[in-house]
Short mmCIF file of C-alpha atoms in Angstrom, two decimals:
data_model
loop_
_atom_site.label_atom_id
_atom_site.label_comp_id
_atom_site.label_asym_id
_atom_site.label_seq_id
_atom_site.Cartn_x
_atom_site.Cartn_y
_atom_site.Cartn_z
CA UNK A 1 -6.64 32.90 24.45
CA UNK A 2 -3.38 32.01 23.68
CA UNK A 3 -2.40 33.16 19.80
CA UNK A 4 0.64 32.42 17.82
CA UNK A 5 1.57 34.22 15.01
CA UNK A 6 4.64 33.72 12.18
CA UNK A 7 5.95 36.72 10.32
CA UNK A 8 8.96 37.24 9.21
CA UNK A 9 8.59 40.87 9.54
CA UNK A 10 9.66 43.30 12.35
CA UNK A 11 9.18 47.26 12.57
CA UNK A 12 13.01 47.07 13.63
CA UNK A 13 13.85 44.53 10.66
CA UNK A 14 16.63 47.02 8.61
CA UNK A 15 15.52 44.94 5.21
CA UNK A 16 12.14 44.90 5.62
CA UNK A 17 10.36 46.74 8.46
CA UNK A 18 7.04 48.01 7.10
CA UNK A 19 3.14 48.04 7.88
CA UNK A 20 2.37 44.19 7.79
CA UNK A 21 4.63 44.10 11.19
CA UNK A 22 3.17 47.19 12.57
CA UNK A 23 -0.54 46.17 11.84
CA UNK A 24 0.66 42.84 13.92
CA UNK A 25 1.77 45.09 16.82
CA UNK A 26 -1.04 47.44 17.17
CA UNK A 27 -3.63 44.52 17.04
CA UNK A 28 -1.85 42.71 19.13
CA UNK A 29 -0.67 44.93 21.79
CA UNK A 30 -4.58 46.09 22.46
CA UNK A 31 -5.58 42.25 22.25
CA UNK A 32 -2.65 42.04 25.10
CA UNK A 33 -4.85 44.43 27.29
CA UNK A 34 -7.55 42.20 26.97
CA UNK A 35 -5.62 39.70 28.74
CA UNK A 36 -4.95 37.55 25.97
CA UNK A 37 -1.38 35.70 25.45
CA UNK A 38 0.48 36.52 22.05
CA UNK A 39 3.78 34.93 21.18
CA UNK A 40 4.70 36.37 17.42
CA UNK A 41 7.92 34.50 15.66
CA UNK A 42 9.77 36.91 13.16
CA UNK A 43 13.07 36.44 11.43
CA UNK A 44 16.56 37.47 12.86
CA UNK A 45 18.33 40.59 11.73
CA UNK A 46 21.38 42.08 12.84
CA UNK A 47 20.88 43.34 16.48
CA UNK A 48 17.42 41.09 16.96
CA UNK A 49 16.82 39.68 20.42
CA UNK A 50 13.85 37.86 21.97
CA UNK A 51 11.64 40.46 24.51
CA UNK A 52 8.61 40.71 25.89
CA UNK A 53 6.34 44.02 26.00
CA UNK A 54 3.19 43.27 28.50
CA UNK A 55 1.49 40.23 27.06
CA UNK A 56 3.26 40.05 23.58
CA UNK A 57 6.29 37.85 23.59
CA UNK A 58 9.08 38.18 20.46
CA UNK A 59 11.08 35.38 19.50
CA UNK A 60 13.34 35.78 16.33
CA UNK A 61 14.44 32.49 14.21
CA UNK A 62 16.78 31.63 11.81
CA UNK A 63 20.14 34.06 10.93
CA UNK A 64 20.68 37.77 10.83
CA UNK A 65 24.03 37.21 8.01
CA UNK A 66 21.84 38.50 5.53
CA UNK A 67 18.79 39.10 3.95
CA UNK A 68 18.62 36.12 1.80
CA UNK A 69 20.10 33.26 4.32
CA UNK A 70 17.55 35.39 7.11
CA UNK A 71 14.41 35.13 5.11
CA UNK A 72 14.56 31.32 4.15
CA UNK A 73 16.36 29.87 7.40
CA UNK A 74 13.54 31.73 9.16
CA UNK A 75 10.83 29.52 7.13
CA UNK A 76 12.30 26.34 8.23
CA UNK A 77 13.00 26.75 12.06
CA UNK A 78 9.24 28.93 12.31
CA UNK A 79 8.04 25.67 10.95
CA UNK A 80 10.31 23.67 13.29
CA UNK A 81 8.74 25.88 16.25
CA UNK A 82 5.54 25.44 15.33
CA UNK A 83 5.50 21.48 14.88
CA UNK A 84 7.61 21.29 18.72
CA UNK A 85 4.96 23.75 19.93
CA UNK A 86 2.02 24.54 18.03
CA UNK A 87 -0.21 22.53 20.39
CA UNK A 88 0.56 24.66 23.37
CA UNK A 89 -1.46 27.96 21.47
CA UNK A 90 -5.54 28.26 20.95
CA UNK A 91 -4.91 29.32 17.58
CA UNK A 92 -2.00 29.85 15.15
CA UNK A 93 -1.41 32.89 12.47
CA UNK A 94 0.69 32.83 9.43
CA UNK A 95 1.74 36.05 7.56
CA UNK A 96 2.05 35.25 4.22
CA UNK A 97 4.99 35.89 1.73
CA UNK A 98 6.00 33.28 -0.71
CA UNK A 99 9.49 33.72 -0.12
CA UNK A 100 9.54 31.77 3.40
CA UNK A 101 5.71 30.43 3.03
CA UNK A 102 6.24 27.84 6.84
CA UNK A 103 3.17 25.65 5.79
CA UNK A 104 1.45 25.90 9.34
CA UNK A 105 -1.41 24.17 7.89
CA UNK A 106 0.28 20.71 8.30
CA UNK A 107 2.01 21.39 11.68
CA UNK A 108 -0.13 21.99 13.94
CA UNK A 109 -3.78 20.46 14.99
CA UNK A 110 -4.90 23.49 16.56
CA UNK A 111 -6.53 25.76 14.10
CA UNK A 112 -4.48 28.21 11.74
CA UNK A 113 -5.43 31.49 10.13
CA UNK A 114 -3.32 32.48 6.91
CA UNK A 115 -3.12 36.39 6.45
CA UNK A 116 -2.66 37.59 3.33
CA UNK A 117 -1.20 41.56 2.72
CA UNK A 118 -0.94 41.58 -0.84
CA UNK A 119 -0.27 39.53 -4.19
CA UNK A 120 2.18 40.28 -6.52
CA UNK A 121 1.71 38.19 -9.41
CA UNK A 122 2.86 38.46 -12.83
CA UNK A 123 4.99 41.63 -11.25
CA UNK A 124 7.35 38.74 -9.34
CA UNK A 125 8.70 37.82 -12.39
CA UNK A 126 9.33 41.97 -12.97
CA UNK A 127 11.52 41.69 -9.73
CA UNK A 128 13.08 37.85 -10.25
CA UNK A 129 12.49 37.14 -13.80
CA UNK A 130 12.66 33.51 -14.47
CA UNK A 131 14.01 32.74 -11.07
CA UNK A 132 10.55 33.95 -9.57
CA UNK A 133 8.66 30.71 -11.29
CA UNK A 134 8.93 29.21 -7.67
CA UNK A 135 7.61 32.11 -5.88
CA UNK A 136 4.51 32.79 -8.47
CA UNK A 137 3.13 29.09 -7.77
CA UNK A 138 3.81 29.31 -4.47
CA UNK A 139 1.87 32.85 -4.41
CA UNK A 140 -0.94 31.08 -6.37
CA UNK A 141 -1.64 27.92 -5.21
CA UNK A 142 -0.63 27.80 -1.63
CA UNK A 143 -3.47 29.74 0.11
CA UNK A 144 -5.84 27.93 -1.21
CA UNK A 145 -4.37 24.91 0.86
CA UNK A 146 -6.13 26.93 3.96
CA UNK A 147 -9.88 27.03 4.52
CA UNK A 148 -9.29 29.95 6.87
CA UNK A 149 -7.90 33.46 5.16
CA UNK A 150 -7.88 36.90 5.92
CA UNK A 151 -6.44 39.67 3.44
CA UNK A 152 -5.81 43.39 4.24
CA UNK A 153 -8.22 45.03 1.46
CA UNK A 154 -10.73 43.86 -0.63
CA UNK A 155 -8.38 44.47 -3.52
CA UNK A 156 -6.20 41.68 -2.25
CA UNK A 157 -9.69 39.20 -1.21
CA UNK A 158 -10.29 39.83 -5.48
CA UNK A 159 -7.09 38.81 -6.51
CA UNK A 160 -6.88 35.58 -4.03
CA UNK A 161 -10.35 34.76 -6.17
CA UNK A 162 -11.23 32.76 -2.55
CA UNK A 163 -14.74 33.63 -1.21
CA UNK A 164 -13.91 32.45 2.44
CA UNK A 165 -11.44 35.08 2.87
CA UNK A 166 -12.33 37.86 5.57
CA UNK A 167 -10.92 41.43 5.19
CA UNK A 168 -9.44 43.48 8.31
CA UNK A 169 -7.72 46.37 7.05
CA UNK A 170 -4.84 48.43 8.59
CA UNK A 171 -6.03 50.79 10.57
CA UNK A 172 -4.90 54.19 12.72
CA UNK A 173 -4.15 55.33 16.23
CA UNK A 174 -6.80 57.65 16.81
CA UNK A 175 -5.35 60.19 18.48
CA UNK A 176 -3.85 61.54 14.79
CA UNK A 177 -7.85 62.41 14.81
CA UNK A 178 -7.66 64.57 17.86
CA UNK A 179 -4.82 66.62 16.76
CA UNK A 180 -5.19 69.91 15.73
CA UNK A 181 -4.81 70.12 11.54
CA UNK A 182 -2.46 71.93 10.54
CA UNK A 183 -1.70 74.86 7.98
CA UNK A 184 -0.33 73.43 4.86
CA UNK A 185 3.48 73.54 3.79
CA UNK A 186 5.55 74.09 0.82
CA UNK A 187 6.54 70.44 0.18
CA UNK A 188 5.20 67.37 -0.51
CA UNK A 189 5.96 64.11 1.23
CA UNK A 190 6.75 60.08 0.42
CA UNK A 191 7.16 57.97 3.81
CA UNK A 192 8.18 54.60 3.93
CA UNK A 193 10.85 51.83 3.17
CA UNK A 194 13.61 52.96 0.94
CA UNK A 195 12.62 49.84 -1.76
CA UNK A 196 13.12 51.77 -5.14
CA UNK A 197 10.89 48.79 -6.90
CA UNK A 198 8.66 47.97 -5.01
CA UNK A 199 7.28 51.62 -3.35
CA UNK A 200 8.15 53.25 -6.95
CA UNK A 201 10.58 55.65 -6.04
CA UNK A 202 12.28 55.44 -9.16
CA UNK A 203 9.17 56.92 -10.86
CA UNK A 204 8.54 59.63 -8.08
CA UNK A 205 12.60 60.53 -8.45
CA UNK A 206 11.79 60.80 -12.29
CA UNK A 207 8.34 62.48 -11.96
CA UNK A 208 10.78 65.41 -10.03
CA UNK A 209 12.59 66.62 -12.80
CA UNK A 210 9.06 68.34 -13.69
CA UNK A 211 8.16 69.54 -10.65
CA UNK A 212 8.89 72.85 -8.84
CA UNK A 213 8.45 72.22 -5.46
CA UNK A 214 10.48 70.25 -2.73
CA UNK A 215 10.22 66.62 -1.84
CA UNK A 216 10.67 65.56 1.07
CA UNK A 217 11.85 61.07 1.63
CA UNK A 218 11.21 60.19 5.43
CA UNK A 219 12.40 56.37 5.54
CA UNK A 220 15.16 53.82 5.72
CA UNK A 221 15.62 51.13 4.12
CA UNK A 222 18.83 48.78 1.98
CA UNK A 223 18.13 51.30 -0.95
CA UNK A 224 18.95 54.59 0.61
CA UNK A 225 22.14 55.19 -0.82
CA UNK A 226 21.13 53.99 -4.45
CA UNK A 227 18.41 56.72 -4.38
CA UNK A 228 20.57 59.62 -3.11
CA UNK A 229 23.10 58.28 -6.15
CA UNK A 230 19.44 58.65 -8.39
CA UNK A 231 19.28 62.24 -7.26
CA UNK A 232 22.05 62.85 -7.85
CA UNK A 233 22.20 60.93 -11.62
CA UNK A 234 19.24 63.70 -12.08
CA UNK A 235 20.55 66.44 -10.95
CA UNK A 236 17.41 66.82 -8.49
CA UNK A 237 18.19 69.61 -5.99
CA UNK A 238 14.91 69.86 -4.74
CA UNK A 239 14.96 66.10 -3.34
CA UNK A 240 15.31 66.06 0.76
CA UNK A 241 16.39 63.48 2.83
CA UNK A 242 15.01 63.37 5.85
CA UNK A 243 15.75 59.67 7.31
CA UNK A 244 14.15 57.65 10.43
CA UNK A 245 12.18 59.78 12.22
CA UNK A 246 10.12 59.65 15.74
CA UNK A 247 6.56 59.17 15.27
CA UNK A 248 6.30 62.63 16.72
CA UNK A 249 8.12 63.96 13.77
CA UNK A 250 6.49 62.08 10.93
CA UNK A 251 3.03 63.60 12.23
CA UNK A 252 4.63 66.53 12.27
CA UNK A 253 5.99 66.85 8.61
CA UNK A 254 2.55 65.12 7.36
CA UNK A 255 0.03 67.51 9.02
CA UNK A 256 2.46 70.31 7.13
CA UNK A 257 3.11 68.62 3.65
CA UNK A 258 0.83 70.15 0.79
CA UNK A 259 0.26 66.56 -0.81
CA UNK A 260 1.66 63.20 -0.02
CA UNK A 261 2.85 60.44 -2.26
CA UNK A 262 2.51 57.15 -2.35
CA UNK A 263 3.74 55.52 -6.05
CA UNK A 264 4.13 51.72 -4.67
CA UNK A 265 4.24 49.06 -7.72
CA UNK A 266 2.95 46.45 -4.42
CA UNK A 267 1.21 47.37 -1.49
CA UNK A 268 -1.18 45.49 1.01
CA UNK A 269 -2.89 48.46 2.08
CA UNK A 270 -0.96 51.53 3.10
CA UNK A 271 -1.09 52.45 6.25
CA UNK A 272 0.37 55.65 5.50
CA UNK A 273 -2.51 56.41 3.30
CA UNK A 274 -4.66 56.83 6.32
CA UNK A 275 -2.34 58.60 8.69
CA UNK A 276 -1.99 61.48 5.88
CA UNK A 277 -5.86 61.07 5.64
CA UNK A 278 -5.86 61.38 9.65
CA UNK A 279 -3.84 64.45 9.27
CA UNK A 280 -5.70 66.32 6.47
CA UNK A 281 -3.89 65.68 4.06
CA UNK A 282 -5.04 64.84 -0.05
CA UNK A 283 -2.70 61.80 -1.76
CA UNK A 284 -1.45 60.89 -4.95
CA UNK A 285 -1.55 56.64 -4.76
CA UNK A 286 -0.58 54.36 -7.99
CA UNK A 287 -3.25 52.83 -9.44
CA UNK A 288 -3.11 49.40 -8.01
CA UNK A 289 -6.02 48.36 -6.41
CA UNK A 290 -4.99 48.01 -3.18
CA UNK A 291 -4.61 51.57 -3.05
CA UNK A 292 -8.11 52.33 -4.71
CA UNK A 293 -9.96 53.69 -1.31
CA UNK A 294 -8.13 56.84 -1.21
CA UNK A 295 -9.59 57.79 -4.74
CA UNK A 296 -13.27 56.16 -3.33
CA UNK A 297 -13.18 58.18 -0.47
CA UNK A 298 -12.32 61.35 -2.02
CA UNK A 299 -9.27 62.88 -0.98
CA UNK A 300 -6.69 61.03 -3.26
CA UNK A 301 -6.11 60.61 -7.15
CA UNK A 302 -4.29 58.49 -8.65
CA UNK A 303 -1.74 57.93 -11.78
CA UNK A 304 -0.87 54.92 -14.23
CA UNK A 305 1.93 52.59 -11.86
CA UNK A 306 5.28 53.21 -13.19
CA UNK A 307 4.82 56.16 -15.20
CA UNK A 308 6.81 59.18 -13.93
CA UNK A 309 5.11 61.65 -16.97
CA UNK A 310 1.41 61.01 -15.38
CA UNK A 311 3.00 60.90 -11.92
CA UNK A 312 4.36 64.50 -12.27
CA UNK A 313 1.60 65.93 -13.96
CA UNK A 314 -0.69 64.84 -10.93
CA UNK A 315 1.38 66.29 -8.54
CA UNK A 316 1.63 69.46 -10.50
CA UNK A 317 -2.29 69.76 -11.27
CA UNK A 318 -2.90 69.43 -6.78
CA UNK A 319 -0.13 71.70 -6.61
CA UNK A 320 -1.80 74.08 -8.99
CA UNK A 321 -5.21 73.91 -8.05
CA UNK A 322 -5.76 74.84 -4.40
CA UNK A 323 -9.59 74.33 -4.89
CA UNK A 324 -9.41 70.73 -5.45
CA UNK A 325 -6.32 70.10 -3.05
CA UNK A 326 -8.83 71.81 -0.41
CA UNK A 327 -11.76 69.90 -1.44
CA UNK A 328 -9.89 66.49 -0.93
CA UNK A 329 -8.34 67.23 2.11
CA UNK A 330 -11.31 68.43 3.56
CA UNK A 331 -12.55 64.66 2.88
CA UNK A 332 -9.91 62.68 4.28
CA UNK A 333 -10.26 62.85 7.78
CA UNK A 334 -13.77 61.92 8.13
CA UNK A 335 -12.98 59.26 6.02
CA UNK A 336 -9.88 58.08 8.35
CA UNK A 337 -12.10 58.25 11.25
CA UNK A 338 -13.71 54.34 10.09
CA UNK A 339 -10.25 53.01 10.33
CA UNK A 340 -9.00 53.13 13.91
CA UNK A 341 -7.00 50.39 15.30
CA UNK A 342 -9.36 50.21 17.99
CA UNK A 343 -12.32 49.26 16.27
CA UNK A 344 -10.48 46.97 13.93
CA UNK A 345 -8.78 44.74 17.10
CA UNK A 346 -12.41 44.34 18.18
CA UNK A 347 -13.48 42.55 14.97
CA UNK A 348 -10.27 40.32 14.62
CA UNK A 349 -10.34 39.37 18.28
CA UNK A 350 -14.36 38.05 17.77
CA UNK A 351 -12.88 36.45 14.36
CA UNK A 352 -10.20 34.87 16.33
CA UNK A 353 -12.02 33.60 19.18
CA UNK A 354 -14.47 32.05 16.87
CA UNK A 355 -11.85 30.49 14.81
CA UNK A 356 -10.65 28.88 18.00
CA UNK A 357 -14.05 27.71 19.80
CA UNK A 358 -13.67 30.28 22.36
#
C-alpha cells in the first residue's frame, strides 16, 4: 500500500514540533516494516531537508522565513503536490489544522482520510480574537466536507458531533513498560513545547508561587525565553530549566519526578500523559476533555483550565498526601499497558487498507 499523508508538523519543526508529528512517525515507521510505502509532506523550517528513513519518505513544502509565511505557503504547494500526484498513492491522509486546512478532498480521486487531533473552538478567538473568525468556520464546517474521519480521543469524536469518525489514540513504545520503576524524586515535572497559551504554562508558572517544591520544564519551543522572563517577573527560584533532552533522559527525569503536569488550554491527546503513566507516575491534567482518561483511569486529577489557585492547590494536596500519590501511581501503568504503539498501528493499518480496497 502506498499512503500519503499532509501535515504540516515535524518532531524537528522549532515552532511546532509536538505529538501529532510523532504519532505520524511511530505509526508509520512500524507500517514501513510491514512493507508498506509512506511518503508524509510537512512544512519547511529553518534547516528542513527531504530524507528518507526505511520506507518513510519526507518531503518539506513551502518556506522556512517564518512561522506565518511557513504555515500557509505550506497549504498551497501540499495541495499543489497532491493534485500533480495524488493518483500515484492507494490512499491519502490529511492532518488537520485550520490554519493551512489543503482541501485533499477535491484533489485527488483516490480516497482521503482527514485526521483530526483536537478542536479549539470558541478558545481560537482567546488566541486571535476577531482575526480568528476565519479559522473558527474553517474548524467547524470543513470536516464535515469528508465522509472519512479519524480523531485522537473520543473527547475530540464529541466535539466534531460526526458519528462516522473513528478514534485511534496516541499511543506508547512499550519498552517504557519493561523498565524498571523507579523511586520517586523531589520534583515535579511539565514536558513539552514551550507554548505559554496553549500548554498553560502561564498558570503552572503562577500556580508556583504556592508551592514548595522544585519544577522542573523539559522542552523547547519560540516561548522559552518569555517564560524564563515569567520566572523571573515572579521571582520563582524553584523553576528549572532543563531544555531538549534525549529520550533517554526524559525517561529518566519522569520515572524520578513525584508528580507530573500537564495544564494545556488545547490538547489532542497527550502523549506525555501515557509515558508518565508508563513510568509510574500520578498526573495533574486540565480539565479539558481530551485529557479526561487520566482521571478515568485513576492515576491523574485534574483542576479548572486556567486557574493557577486550583492548579497549585492540586499539586500541593499529591504532594502532601503520599497515600493517594501511591494509590494513583500504582494505577497508571496497567492502565498505559492498552496504549502501545504496536497495537494501535495494527488497527489503523486494517482501517487503512479498508479505506483503500486493499
Amino acid at each position: 500500500m502506498k499512503i500519503l499523508h499532509l501535515i504540516y508538523d515535524h518532531m524537528s519543526n522549532p515552532w511546532v514540533g509536538g505529538g501529532g508529528a510523532v504519532r505520524v512517525y511511530e505509526l508509520y515507521r512500524r507500517l514501513s516494516e510491514k512493507g508498506h510505502e509512506i511518503t508524509i509532506i510537512s512544512g519547511m523550517y529553518p534547516g528542513s531537508s527531504a530524507y528518507k528513513e526505511g520506507g518513510i519518505e519526507y518531503k518539506f513544502l513551502g518556506t522556512d522565513r517564518n512561522y506565518i509565511l511557513s504555515t500557509f505557503s505550506y497549504a498551497f504547494h501540499a495541495g499543489r503536490f497532491l493534485k500533480r500526484h495524488g493518483d500515484e498513492f492507494d490512499i491519502v491522509v490529511e492532518d488537520f489544522a485550520p490554519w493551512n486546512p489543503v482541501f485533499s478532498r477535491f484533489l485527488t480521486k483516490k480516497p482521503v482520510i482527514l485526521h483530526v487531533n483536537h478542536k479549539e473552538g470558541w478558545g481560537i478567538f482567546k488566541r486571535w480574537w476577531f482575526l480568528g473568525l476565519p479559522f473558527f468556520l474553517i474548524e467547524a464546517f470543513y470536516p464535515r466536507l469528508f465522509s472519512r474521519i479519524t480523531a485522537l480521543s473520543e473527547g475530540t469524536k464529541k466535539k466534531l458531533g460526526l458519528s462516522h469518525t473513528v478514534v485511534f489514540p496516541a499511543g506508547i513504545n512499550s519498552n517504557l513498560l519493561m523498565s524498571e520503576l523507579s523511586e520517586e524524586g523531589d520534583y515535579i515535572l511539565y514536558i513539552g513545547r514551550l507554548h505559554i497559551k496553549n500548554k498553560g504554562l502561564d498558570s503552572l508558572f503562577d500556580a508556583m508561587k504556592g508551592v514548595d517544591t522544585l519544577l522542573f520544564v523539559v522542552g523547547r519551543g519560540r516561548d522559552e525565553q518569555r517564560l524564563k522572563e515569567l520566572a523571573q517577573r515572579l521571582k520563582l527560584k524553584n523553576v528549572v530549566f532543563r531544555g531538549f533532552l534525549s529520550e533517554e533522559e526524559k525517561i529518566d527525569v519522569l520515572r524520578a519526578a513525584k508528580v507530573f503536569v500537564l495544564p494545556s488550554r488545547f490538547e489532542g491527546w497527550g502523549i506525555v500523559v501515557l509515558e508518565a503513566a508508563a513510568c509510574g507516575r500520578p498526573v495533574i491534567v486540565s480539565d479539558i476533555p481530551e485529557l479526561s482518561f487520566a482521571i478515568q483511569g485513576g492515576f491523574g486529577i485534574s483542576f479548572k483550565t486556567g486557574s493557577s489557585k486550583d492548579l497549585a492547590q492540586k499539586i500541593n494536596l499529591l504532594l502532601k498526601d503520599d497515600v493517594l500519590r501511591h494509590r494513583m501511581a500504582d494505577k497508571a501503568r496497567p492502565y498505559a499497558k492498552d496504549y502501545t504503539w504496536d497495537n494501535i498501528s495494527k488497527g489503523y493499518e486494517r482501517f487503512l487498507m479498508d479505506v483503500a480496497g486493499l
